[in-house]
Coordinates of N, CA and C in Angstrom, one line a residue:
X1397 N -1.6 18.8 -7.5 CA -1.6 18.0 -6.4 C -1.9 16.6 -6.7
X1398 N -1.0 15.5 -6.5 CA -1.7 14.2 -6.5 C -2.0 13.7 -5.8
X1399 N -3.0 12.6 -5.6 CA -3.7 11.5 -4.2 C -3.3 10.1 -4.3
X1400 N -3.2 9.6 -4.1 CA -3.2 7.9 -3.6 C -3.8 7.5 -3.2
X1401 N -4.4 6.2 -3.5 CA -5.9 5.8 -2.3 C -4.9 4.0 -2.5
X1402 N -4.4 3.4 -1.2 CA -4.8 2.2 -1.2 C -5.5 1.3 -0.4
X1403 N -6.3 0.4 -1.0 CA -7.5 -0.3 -0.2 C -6.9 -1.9 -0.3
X1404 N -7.8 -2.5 0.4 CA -7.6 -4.2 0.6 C -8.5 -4.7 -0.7
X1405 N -9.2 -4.4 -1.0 CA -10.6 -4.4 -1.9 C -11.0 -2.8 -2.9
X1406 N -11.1 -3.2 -3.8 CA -11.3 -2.0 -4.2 C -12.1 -2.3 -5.6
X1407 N -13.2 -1.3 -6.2 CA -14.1 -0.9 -5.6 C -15.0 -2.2 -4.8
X1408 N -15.4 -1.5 -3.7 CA -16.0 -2.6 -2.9 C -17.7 -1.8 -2.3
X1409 N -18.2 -2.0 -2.0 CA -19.8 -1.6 -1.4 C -19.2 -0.5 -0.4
X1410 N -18.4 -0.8 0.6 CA -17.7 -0.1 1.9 C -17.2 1.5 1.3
X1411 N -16.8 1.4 0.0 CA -15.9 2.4 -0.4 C -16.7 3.4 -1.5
X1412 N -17.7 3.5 -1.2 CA -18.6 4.0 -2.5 C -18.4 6.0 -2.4
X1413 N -17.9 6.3 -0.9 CA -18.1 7.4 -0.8 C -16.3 7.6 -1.8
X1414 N -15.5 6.9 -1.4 CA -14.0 7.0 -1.8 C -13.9 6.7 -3.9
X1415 N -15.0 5.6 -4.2 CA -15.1 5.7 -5.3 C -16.1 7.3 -6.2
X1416 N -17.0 7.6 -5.2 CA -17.3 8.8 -6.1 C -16.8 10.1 -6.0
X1417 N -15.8 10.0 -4.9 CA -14.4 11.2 -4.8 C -13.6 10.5 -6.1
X1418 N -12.8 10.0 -6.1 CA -12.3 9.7 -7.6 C -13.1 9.7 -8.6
X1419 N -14.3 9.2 -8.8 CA -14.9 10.2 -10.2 C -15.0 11.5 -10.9
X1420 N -14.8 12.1 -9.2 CA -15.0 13.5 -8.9 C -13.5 13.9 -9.6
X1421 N -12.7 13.3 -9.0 CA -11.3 14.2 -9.1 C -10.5 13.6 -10.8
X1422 N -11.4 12.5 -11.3 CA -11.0 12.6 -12.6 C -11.9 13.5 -13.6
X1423 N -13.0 13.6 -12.9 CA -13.9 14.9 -14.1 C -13.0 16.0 -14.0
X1424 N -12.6 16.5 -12.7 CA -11.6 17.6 -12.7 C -10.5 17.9 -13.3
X1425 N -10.0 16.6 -13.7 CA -8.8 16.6 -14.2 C -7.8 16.2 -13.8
X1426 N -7.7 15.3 -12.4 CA -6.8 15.0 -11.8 C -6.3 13.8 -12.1
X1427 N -5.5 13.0 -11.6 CA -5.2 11.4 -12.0 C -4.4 10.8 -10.8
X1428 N -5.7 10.4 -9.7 CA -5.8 10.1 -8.4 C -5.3 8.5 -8.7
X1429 N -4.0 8.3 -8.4 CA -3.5 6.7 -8.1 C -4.7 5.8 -7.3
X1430 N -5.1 5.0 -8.3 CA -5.7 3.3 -6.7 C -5.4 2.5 -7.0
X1431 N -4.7 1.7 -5.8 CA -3.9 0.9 -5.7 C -5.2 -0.4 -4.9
X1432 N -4.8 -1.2 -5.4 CA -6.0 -2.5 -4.6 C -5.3 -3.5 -4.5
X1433 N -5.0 -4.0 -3.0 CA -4.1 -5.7 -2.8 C -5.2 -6.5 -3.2
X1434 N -6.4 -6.8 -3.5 CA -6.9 -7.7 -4.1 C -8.1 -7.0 -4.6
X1435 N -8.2 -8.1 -5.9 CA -9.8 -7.6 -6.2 C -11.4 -8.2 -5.8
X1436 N -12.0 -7.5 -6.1 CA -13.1 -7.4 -5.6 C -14.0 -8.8 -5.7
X1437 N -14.5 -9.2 -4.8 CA -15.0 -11.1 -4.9 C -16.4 -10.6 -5.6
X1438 N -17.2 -9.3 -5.4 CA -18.5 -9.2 -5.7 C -18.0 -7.8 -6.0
X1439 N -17.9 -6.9 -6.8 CA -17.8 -5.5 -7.6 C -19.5 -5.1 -7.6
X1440 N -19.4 -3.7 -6.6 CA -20.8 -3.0 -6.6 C -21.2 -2.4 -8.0
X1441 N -22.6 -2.2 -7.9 CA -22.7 -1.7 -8.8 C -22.6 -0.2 -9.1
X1442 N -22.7 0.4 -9.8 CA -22.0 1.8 -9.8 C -22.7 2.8 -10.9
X1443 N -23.5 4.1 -10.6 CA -23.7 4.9 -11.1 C -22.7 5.6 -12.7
X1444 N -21.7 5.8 -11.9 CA -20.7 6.8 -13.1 C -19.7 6.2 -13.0
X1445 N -18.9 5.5 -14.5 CA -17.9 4.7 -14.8 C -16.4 5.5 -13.7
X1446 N -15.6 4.9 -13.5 CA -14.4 5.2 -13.2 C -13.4 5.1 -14.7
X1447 N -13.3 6.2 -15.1 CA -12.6 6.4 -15.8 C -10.9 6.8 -15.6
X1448 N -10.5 5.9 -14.9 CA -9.0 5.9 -14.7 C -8.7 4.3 -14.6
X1449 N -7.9 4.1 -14.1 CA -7.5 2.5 -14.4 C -7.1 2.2 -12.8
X1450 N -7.3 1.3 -12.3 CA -6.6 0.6 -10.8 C -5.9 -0.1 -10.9
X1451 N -4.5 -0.1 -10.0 CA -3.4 -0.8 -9.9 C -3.8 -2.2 -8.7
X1452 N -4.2 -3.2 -9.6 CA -3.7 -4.5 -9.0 C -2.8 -5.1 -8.3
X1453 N -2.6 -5.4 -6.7 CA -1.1 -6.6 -6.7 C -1.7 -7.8 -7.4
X1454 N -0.1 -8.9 -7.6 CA -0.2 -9.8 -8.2 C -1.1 -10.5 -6.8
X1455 N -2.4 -11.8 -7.5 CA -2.5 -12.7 -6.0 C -1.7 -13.3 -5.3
X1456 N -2.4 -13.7 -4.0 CA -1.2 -14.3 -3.5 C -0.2 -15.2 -3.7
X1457 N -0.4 -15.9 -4.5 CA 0.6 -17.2 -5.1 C 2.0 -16.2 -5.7
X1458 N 1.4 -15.5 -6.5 CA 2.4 -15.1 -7.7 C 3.3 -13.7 -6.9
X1459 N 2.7 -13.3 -5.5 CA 3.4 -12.1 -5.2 C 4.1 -12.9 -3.9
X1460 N 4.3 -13.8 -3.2 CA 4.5 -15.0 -2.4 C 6.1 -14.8 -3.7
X1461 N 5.8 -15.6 -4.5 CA 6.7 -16.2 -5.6 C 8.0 -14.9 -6.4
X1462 N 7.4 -13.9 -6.0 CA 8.0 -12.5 -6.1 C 8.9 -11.8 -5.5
X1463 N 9.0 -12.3 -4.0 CA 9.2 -11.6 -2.5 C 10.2 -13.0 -2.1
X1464 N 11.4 -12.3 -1.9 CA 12.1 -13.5 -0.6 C 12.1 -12.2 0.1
X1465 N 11.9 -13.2 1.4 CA 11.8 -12.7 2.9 C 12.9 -13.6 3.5
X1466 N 13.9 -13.2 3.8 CA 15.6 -12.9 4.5 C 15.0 -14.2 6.1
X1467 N 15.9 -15.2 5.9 CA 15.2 -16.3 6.7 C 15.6 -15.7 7.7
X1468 N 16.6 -14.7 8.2 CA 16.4 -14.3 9.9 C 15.1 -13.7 10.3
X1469 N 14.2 -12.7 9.5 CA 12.9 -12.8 9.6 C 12.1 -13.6 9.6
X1470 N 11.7 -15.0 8.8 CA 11.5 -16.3 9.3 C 11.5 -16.5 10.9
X1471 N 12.7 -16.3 10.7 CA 12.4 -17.3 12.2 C 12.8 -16.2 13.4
X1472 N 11.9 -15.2 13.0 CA 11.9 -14.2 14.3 C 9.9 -14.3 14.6
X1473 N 9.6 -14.6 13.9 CA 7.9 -14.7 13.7 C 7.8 -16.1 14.7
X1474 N 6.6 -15.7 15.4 CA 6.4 -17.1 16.2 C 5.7 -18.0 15.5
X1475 N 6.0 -19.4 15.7 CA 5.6 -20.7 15.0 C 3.8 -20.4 14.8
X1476 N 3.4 -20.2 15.7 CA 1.8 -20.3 16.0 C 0.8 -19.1 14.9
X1477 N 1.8 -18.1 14.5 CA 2.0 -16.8 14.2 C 2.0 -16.3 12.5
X1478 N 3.2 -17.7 12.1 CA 3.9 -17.7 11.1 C 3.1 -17.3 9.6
X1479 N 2.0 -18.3 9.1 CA 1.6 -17.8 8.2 C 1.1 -16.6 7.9
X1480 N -0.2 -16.3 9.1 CA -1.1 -14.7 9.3 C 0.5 -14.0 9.5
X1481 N 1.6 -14.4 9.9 CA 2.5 -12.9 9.8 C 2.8 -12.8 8.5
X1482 N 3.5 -13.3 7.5 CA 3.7 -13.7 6.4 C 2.6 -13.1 5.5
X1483 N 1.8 -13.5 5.7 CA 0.7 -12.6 4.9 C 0.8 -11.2 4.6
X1484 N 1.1 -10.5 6.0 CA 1.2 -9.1 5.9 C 2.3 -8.8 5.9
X1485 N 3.3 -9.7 6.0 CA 4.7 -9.2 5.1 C 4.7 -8.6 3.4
X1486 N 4.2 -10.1 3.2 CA 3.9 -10.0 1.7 C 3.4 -9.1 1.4
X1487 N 1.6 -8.6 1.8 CA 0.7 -7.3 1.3 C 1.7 -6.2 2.0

């Protein structure tokens, strides 16, 4: 069985019960996907290493620079709107 976890932040203080289930499920033998749209501004500290690897998006510049968004979508987003929508197009 595999899992996927993705977060906004990852490992983060908020997520400690979801980081020591993945410790859990790599001692077992599993190889639980985490996915993180950004990294962490302050990384908690942490009892037992995570020994699997987390999948990074690129930041925002370079995943912006990645992504065309089809200008009829553009200009279906309201002017007032536009960038915060845009944002969550991109993530």
């Amino acid at each position: 069985m595999s899992f996927a976890y993705l977060f906004e932040r990852f490992p983060s203080f908020v997520q400690t019960f979801v980081y020591r289930e993945a410790v859990e499920m790599v001692r077992q033998g599993m190889e639980p996907l985490l996915v993180s749209i950004r990294r962490p501004d302050d990384p908690p500290e942490v009892a037992a290493p995570l020994d699997t690897d987390v999948l990074y998006l690129p930041d925002s510049d370079a995943l912006r620079a990645s992504i065309e968004i089809p200008g009829r979508v553009r200009r279906r987003l309201a002017p007032e709107d536009r960038t915060r929508d845009l944002n969550r197009i991109y993530e």
